[in-house]
Amino acid sequence: MASDVLMPQMGESIAEGTIVRWIKKVGDSVDRDEPLFEISTDKVDAEIPSPAAGVLTEILAREGATVPVNSVVAIIAPAGTKPAAAPAAAAPPPAPPAPAVAPAVSAPVAVAPAVPVQPPAPPAAHSADERLRQKSSPLVRRIAQEHQVDITQLHGTGVSGRVTKHDILSYIESPSRQAAASAVPAPAGAPAVSSGHTPATGAGLAGQTVPLSVMRRKIAEHMVLSKRTSAHVHTVFEVNYSRIDQIRKAKKAEYEAHGAKLTYLAFIVKATVDALRQIPILNASIDANNNVTYHRPINVGIAVALDWGLIVPVIKAADEKNLLGISKAIADLAERARTKQLKPDDVQGGTFTVTNPGGIGAQFGLPIINQPQVGILGVGAIEKRPVVIDDAIGIRLMGYLAMAFDHRVVDGAVGDQFMARIKHQLEHWDPSQA
C-alpha cells in the first residue's frame, strides 16, 4: 500500500515549509526513517525521514516550493513498484497556415464579413472562503484579519500566486497602503512621477547580491512580527559566577565520566527553570485574541547558532531534570541541530527561551521574544573583572544576564524579581544540587 509523505509542522506557529532539496529521487529505494528531503522554516532546517520503506514513485513538490504543513509532497510505494511513466505530452495542434503575402499591386479582394464568435462562458466563481484558502495559509489569514487586509487583492510571490507571510507583512508595512485610498491612477502613457525616495539597493556599489536564504527570510519575518506584537521591556542584572566556577571545576571530571560537559549555561538554565517554577507568570504564552495560557510543564528553548542561521530546540520537562540531565539535553540538542537531525517535536512546545550571545564574546544582548512566549533570557560573556568587595577591589568571574519580557503580561517588578531569583541562586549555589 502506498504511503503519503507529508510536509511536517516544525513548530506551533509554523503553517508552511520550503523544500530545500530532495535527497532521494524518483525511482530510488528508501528505508523507513532514512533522510528523504530537507526543509527550511523560520525555526529549523531539518532533514525529514521517510515515513515508510519502499520506492519513491512520485514527487509532488519541487525543490524551492513552499507548501502548507500536512500537504502531500511525495508518494512512497511498496518495494518493487516501478514509478509511473510520465504522461506523453499531447501533440501540439498544427500551426495555422501563414497568411498569403499580398503582391505590391493587386486587384481588390472581396472579404467575407466577420462572423461574431460567442465568447466562452466564464468558469464558475469560487467562494470567498475557497479563494482565501487557495491563496494563503492559516497564519497569513490571521494576520490579514488582524490588520483588515483583503488577501484576494494581493499578488503573492509563493507557488501559484500564494500569499506568503512575507507578502502580507511587506504590504502592511508599505507606506503606499495608507495612500492607496486617495491615490489617483495616472492617465495611460503619462510619465512616472518620482516619489523623491531612492531605494537603498546599493546600486553602483561593487559586491555580490544574493537573495536571503529561506531560513534567514523566515527568521526576519518572525522577528519583525514579534517586535510588532509584544511590548518589549528589557532588564539587565550582573552576576558573580565565582561560586559556580568553583563547583564546575570540582564536578567537571565526574560529569565527563557520565558523558556530559558541565558548562556555565547548564547552571544558568537550571536556575532559570527553578525561577520559572517559583514565578510561573513568565512560563506563559499569549495568543492573537489576548488570551494568556499559563503552562504547567516547563519547556526551555535553547537558541543554537548555526553557520546558516539560528534555531531553538526545546528541552522538554526541564523542571523534571537535574543539572546532569540538563547538561546532557543541551549537548544533545545542539549536536543534532548542527547536523540537521532534529525532529519536529524537538522545536515545538517551548514555554521560555534562553539564548547565549556571550558564547562568542558579547557583554550582553537585548533579545527579541520568541512568539508566543512572554520572556527570553540572554546570557552575556563570563569573564574576570575588577569589582568592589567590602570597600576593596577584587577580581571575580562576572557576567551579565539580560531578559526581554512582554509588558502586556509581565510587570517590571515581576520581571526583576524573576531575575533576582536567578542571580541569587547562581551566586549562592548549593553544591548538593550539582
XYZ file of C-alpha atoms in Angstrom:
434
model
C 0.000 0.000 0.000
C 1.380 3.414 -0.965
C 2.249 5.908 1.781
C 1.832 9.669 1.588
C 4.798 11.820 2.567
C 3.547 14.950 4.355
C 5.120 18.335 4.977
C 5.674 18.210 8.781
C 4.811 21.019 11.164
C 8.089 22.156 12.704
C 6.653 24.487 15.348
C 3.403 25.805 16.825
C 3.324 28.937 14.668
C 4.624 27.282 11.501
C 1.996 26.974 8.766
C 4.249 26.121 5.832
C 7.709 24.891 4.932
C 10.068 25.224 1.984
C 11.635 22.187 0.344
C 15.333 22.933 0.030
C 16.360 19.720 -1.722
C 15.290 16.161 -2.342
C 17.862 13.714 -1.005
C 16.168 10.849 -2.846
C 14.989 10.913 -6.452
C 12.003 9.288 -8.146
C 12.711 5.573 -8.521
C 15.120 5.398 -5.568
C 14.611 2.796 -2.869
C 14.251 4.213 0.623
C 14.224 2.707 4.112
C 11.932 3.811 6.893
C 13.451 6.788 8.803
C 16.091 7.283 6.088
C 16.557 11.002 5.199
C 14.220 11.762 2.296
C 14.214 15.536 1.813
C 15.403 18.709 3.513
C 13.144 21.586 4.517
C 13.608 25.073 5.877
C 11.325 27.088 8.160
C 11.853 30.030 10.491
C 12.539 27.588 13.324
C 14.669 24.851 11.822
C 16.488 23.468 8.817
C 15.953 19.748 9.011
C 16.292 16.513 7.109
C 12.896 14.802 7.071
C 12.930 10.997 7.387
C 10.858 8.707 5.252
C 7.623 7.547 6.941
C 7.855 4.118 5.285
C 10.143 1.771 3.397
C 9.668 1.283 -0.320
C 10.243 3.144 -3.569
C 9.849 6.880 -4.100
C 7.419 6.803 -7.032
C 6.296 10.406 -7.200
C 7.476 13.850 -6.069
C 4.628 16.360 -5.882
C 6.509 19.451 -4.636
C 9.655 20.583 -6.387
C 12.790 21.978 -4.739
C 12.249 25.590 -3.722
C 8.489 25.156 -3.348
C 6.808 26.452 -0.183
C 3.821 24.317 0.768
C 1.400 24.230 3.725
C 2.020 21.789 6.559
C 0.356 18.388 6.203
C 0.352 18.731 2.404
C 1.310 15.597 0.468
C 4.727 16.217 -1.109
C 5.597 12.707 -2.320
C 4.363 9.116 -2.633
C 6.225 6.020 -1.428
C 5.023 2.695 -2.852
C 5.933 -0.844 -1.721
C 9.331 -2.213 -2.720
C 9.464 -3.412 -6.299
C 6.947 -0.864 -7.578
C 8.056 0.991 -10.651
C 7.390 4.713 -10.924
C 4.509 5.548 -13.188
C 5.714 6.816 -16.536
C 5.088 10.473 -17.094
C 2.153 11.008 -19.455
C 3.231 11.706 -23.011
C 2.883 15.315 -23.935
C -0.059 15.942 -26.203
C 0.902 16.739 -29.780
C 0.589 20.448 -30.409
C -2.147 21.460 -32.814
C -0.945 22.178 -36.326
C 0.076 25.747 -36.822
C -2.355 27.793 -38.881
C -1.148 28.427 -42.423
C 0.755 31.637 -42.855
C -1.301 34.347 -44.455
C -0.551 34.929 -48.085
C 1.582 37.944 -48.721
C -0.266 40.441 -50.860
C 1.524 41.441 -54.029
C 2.594 45.010 -54.446
C -0.232 45.633 -56.901
C -3.333 43.512 -56.911
C -6.984 43.613 -57.662
C -9.289 44.250 -54.790
C -10.254 41.082 -52.960
C -13.715 40.622 -51.571
C -13.608 39.806 -47.864
C -16.425 37.887 -46.221
C -17.952 39.690 -43.302
C -16.634 38.556 -39.949
C -18.930 36.215 -38.082
C -19.202 37.181 -34.411
C -17.872 34.473 -32.104
C -19.706 33.743 -28.880
C -17.196 34.124 -26.001
C -16.811 31.064 -23.783
C -18.791 31.037 -20.575
C -16.702 32.190 -17.621
C -15.713 29.481 -15.143
C -17.786 29.186 -12.025
C -16.521 31.630 -9.452
C -15.039 30.238 -6.272
C -16.473 31.347 -2.993
C -14.527 33.929 -0.987
C -13.510 31.282 1.540
C -12.202 28.992 -1.209
C -10.165 31.789 -2.783
C -8.640 32.653 0.600
C -7.667 29.044 1.281
C -6.089 28.753 -2.151
C -4.088 31.967 -1.793
C -2.885 31.811 1.807
C -2.043 29.776 4.898
C -3.966 29.945 8.213
C -1.259 32.169 9.726
C -1.425 34.632 6.816
C -5.224 34.768 7.066
C -4.995 35.522 10.786
C -2.547 38.389 10.195
C -4.774 39.725 7.417
C -7.825 39.616 9.680
C -5.992 41.495 12.445
C -4.989 44.257 10.013
C -8.190 44.217 7.922
C -6.435 43.275 4.695
C -8.230 41.620 1.756
C -5.857 38.814 0.755
C -7.609 38.264 -2.571
C -6.366 41.674 -3.711
C -2.683 40.886 -3.048
C -0.250 39.462 -5.583
C 1.521 36.591 -3.818
C 5.087 35.524 -4.502
C 4.506 31.932 -3.419
C 3.658 28.926 -5.522
C 0.730 29.643 -7.911
C 0.451 33.186 -6.588
C 0.070 32.068 -2.968
C 0.325 34.955 -0.479
C 3.139 34.243 1.978
C 3.723 35.731 5.399
C 6.479 37.858 3.865
C 3.976 39.247 1.337
C 1.362 40.212 3.929
C 3.903 41.781 6.314
C 5.531 43.742 3.481
C 2.128 45.051 2.426
C 1.185 46.064 5.973
C 4.483 47.943 6.386
C 4.244 49.611 2.958
C 3.638 53.389 3.079
C 1.581 53.042 -0.098
C -1.082 51.194 1.867
C -2.112 54.380 3.679
C -2.081 56.416 0.492
C -3.858 53.825 -1.661
C -7.376 55.055 -0.904
C -6.652 58.576 -2.116
C -4.270 57.693 -4.928
C -5.487 58.630 -8.403
C -4.263 56.425 -11.240
C -2.139 58.257 -13.761
C -3.564 58.521 -17.282
C -2.302 55.993 -19.787
C 1.025 56.970 -21.225
C 1.750 59.598 -18.575
C 5.357 59.652 -17.382
C 6.054 58.188 -13.966
C 6.466 60.752 -11.196
C 9.333 60.209 -8.808
C 8.449 59.990 -5.124
C 11.740 61.623 -4.185
C 12.990 58.473 -2.446
C 15.802 56.355 -3.853
C 15.635 52.645 -2.964
C 18.613 51.627 -0.818
C 19.636 48.811 -3.093
C 23.339 49.553 -3.157
C 23.163 50.087 -6.898
C 26.503 51.108 -8.306
C 28.490 49.598 -5.445
C 30.836 46.698 -6.084
C 29.862 43.392 -4.487
C 27.688 40.346 -4.775
C 23.889 40.433 -4.491
C 22.156 37.255 -3.358
C 18.627 36.651 -2.065
C 18.037 35.885 1.578
C 18.043 32.173 2.308
C 14.726 30.606 3.229
C 15.769 30.324 6.863
C 17.015 33.930 7.069
C 13.807 35.174 5.457
C 11.665 33.201 7.901
C 13.708 34.419 10.872
C 13.298 38.010 9.678
C 9.540 37.625 9.349
C 9.256 36.043 12.799
C 11.369 38.730 14.473
C 9.551 41.632 12.791
C 6.222 40.103 13.810
C 7.444 39.729 17.410
C 8.597 43.358 17.642
C 5.255 44.493 16.276
C 3.266 42.199 18.596
C 4.876 42.300 22.047
C 5.504 45.279 24.311
C 9.210 44.545 24.798
C 10.870 45.589 28.062
C 14.484 44.684 28.920
C 16.194 44.347 32.269
C 19.902 43.587 32.904
C 21.491 42.047 36.026
C 25.177 41.487 36.775
C 26.031 38.091 38.276
C 29.083 36.870 40.190
C 29.907 33.395 38.844
C 32.827 32.702 41.181
C 30.924 30.100 43.217
C 29.650 28.399 40.057
C 33.217 28.300 38.743
C 34.439 26.502 41.880
C 31.666 23.903 41.710
C 32.174 23.432 37.987
C 35.883 22.731 38.390
C 35.192 20.274 41.237
C 32.481 18.373 39.314
C 33.904 18.571 35.782
C 35.556 15.129 35.746
C 32.514 13.476 37.335
C 30.210 14.847 34.642
C 32.573 13.853 31.844
C 32.507 10.289 33.202
C 28.728 10.376 32.615
C 29.189 11.650 29.069
C 28.232 15.265 29.822
C 30.092 18.549 29.649
C 29.352 20.790 32.625
C 29.037 24.335 31.274
C 28.009 27.659 32.763
C 24.954 27.531 30.501
C 23.731 24.372 32.221
C 23.836 26.133 35.614
C 22.007 29.144 34.155
C 19.277 27.008 32.582
C 18.781 25.102 35.850
C 18.497 28.370 37.804
C 16.047 29.691 35.200
C 13.885 26.572 35.480
C 13.780 26.926 39.275
C 12.805 30.597 38.929
C 10.045 29.715 36.455
C 8.686 27.235 38.974
C 8.611 29.971 41.642
C 7.291 32.748 39.348
C 5.127 30.912 36.784
C 3.833 34.093 35.140
C 6.972 34.011 32.959
C 6.153 30.452 31.875
C 3.242 31.619 29.738
C 2.154 32.474 26.206
C -0.355 34.926 24.735
C -2.387 34.417 21.575
C -3.742 36.803 18.943
C -7.000 37.188 20.911
C -5.108 38.340 24.037
C -5.742 35.088 25.881
C -2.900 34.148 28.243
C -2.072 30.491 28.889
C -0.018 29.668 31.989
C 1.749 26.399 31.252
C 2.219 23.579 33.727
C 5.251 21.959 32.042
C 8.440 24.000 31.847
C 9.927 23.532 28.371
C 13.026 25.660 27.840
C 14.141 26.528 24.319
C 17.909 26.828 23.810
C 18.940 29.075 20.905
C 21.648 27.376 18.833
C 23.734 29.449 16.399
C 24.454 27.724 13.092
C 26.546 28.749 10.116
C 23.320 29.300 8.150
C 21.039 30.755 10.838
C 19.609 30.271 14.315
C 17.206 27.644 15.641
C 15.648 26.980 19.040
C 15.304 23.306 20.012
C 13.446 22.670 23.260
C 14.348 20.837 26.477
C 11.025 19.204 27.332
C 10.012 18.882 31.011
C 13.152 20.717 32.088
C 11.705 21.042 35.591
C 11.965 17.253 35.957
C 15.696 17.185 35.167
C 18.640 17.700 37.473
C 21.806 19.544 36.457
C 23.262 16.423 34.832
C 20.093 15.839 32.799
C 20.025 19.447 31.625
C 23.714 19.278 30.640
C 23.081 16.172 28.523
C 19.967 17.683 26.938
C 21.783 20.874 25.909
C 24.653 18.935 24.322
C 22.295 16.541 22.529
C 20.050 19.238 21.058
C 22.981 21.404 19.955
C 24.681 18.493 18.194
C 21.538 17.357 16.400
C 20.737 20.944 15.391
C 24.142 21.350 13.748
C 23.815 18.036 11.898
C 20.191 18.711 10.831
C 18.917 15.715 12.783
C 16.229 17.481 14.818
C 12.727 16.031 14.754
C 9.592 18.214 14.503
C 8.838 17.603 18.185
C 12.283 18.963 19.142
C 11.335 22.515 18.138
C 7.758 22.598 19.442
C 6.200 23.321 22.800
C 8.716 25.819 24.211
C 7.437 27.957 27.089
C 10.553 30.110 27.713
C 13.794 30.658 25.775
C 17.463 31.089 26.718
C 19.963 32.499 24.215
C 23.724 32.742 24.713
C 25.388 35.564 22.739
C 28.121 35.611 25.396
C 29.459 32.392 23.930
C 31.109 34.471 21.200
C 32.076 37.404 23.411
C 29.069 39.730 23.659
C 28.872 41.512 27.021
C 25.100 41.219 26.784
C 22.337 41.477 24.187
C 18.754 42.680 24.229
C 16.954 39.661 22.751
C 13.641 39.587 20.880
C 10.870 37.500 22.407
C 10.202 34.151 20.741
C 6.470 34.327 19.997
C 4.051 33.428 21.516
C 6.152 33.246 24.695
C 6.390 36.211 27.076
C 10.069 36.054 28.082
C 13.575 35.311 26.811
C 16.850 35.336 28.769
C 20.123 36.434 27.157
C 23.455 35.255 28.614
C 26.447 37.570 28.306
C 30.158 36.757 28.311
C 31.535 35.404 31.606
C 34.976 36.837 32.358
C 37.178 38.116 35.159
C 36.558 41.759 36.130
C 37.567 44.076 38.965
C 34.698 44.522 41.430
C 34.231 46.277 44.764
C 34.015 43.815 47.691
C 33.661 45.232 51.212
C 35.232 48.557 50.195
C 38.112 46.779 48.464
C 38.746 45.951 44.847
C 38.941 42.278 43.945
C 38.944 40.116 40.830
C 35.863 37.999 40.298
C 34.305 35.997 37.469
C 31.425 38.194 36.348
C 28.780 38.283 33.618
C 25.534 39.981 32.638
C 22.112 38.417 32.219
C 19.577 40.375 30.162
C 15.920 39.472 29.857
C 13.205 40.694 27.494
C 9.637 40.281 28.721
C 6.221 41.170 27.335
C 4.808 44.069 29.334
C 1.278 43.093 28.274
C 1.555 40.153 30.683
C 4.545 40.808 32.948
C 5.064 43.927 35.070
C 8.530 45.356 35.588
C 8.610 44.428 39.280
C 7.772 40.797 38.483
C 10.424 40.659 35.779
C 13.064 41.994 38.144
C 12.006 39.590 40.914
C 12.447 36.746 38.456
C 15.939 37.931 37.530
C 16.856 38.464 41.186
C 15.995 34.821 41.948
C 18.250 33.592 39.154
C 21.074 35.839 40.322
C 20.732 34.700 43.954
C 20.756 31.005 43.054
C 23.834 31.364 40.837
C 25.743 33.327 43.476
C 24.728 31.024 46.370
C 24.572 27.653 44.604
C 24.056 24.628 46.844
C 26.793 22.112 45.894
C 24.367 19.258 46.637
C 22.361 20.347 43.559
C 25.316 19.728 41.249
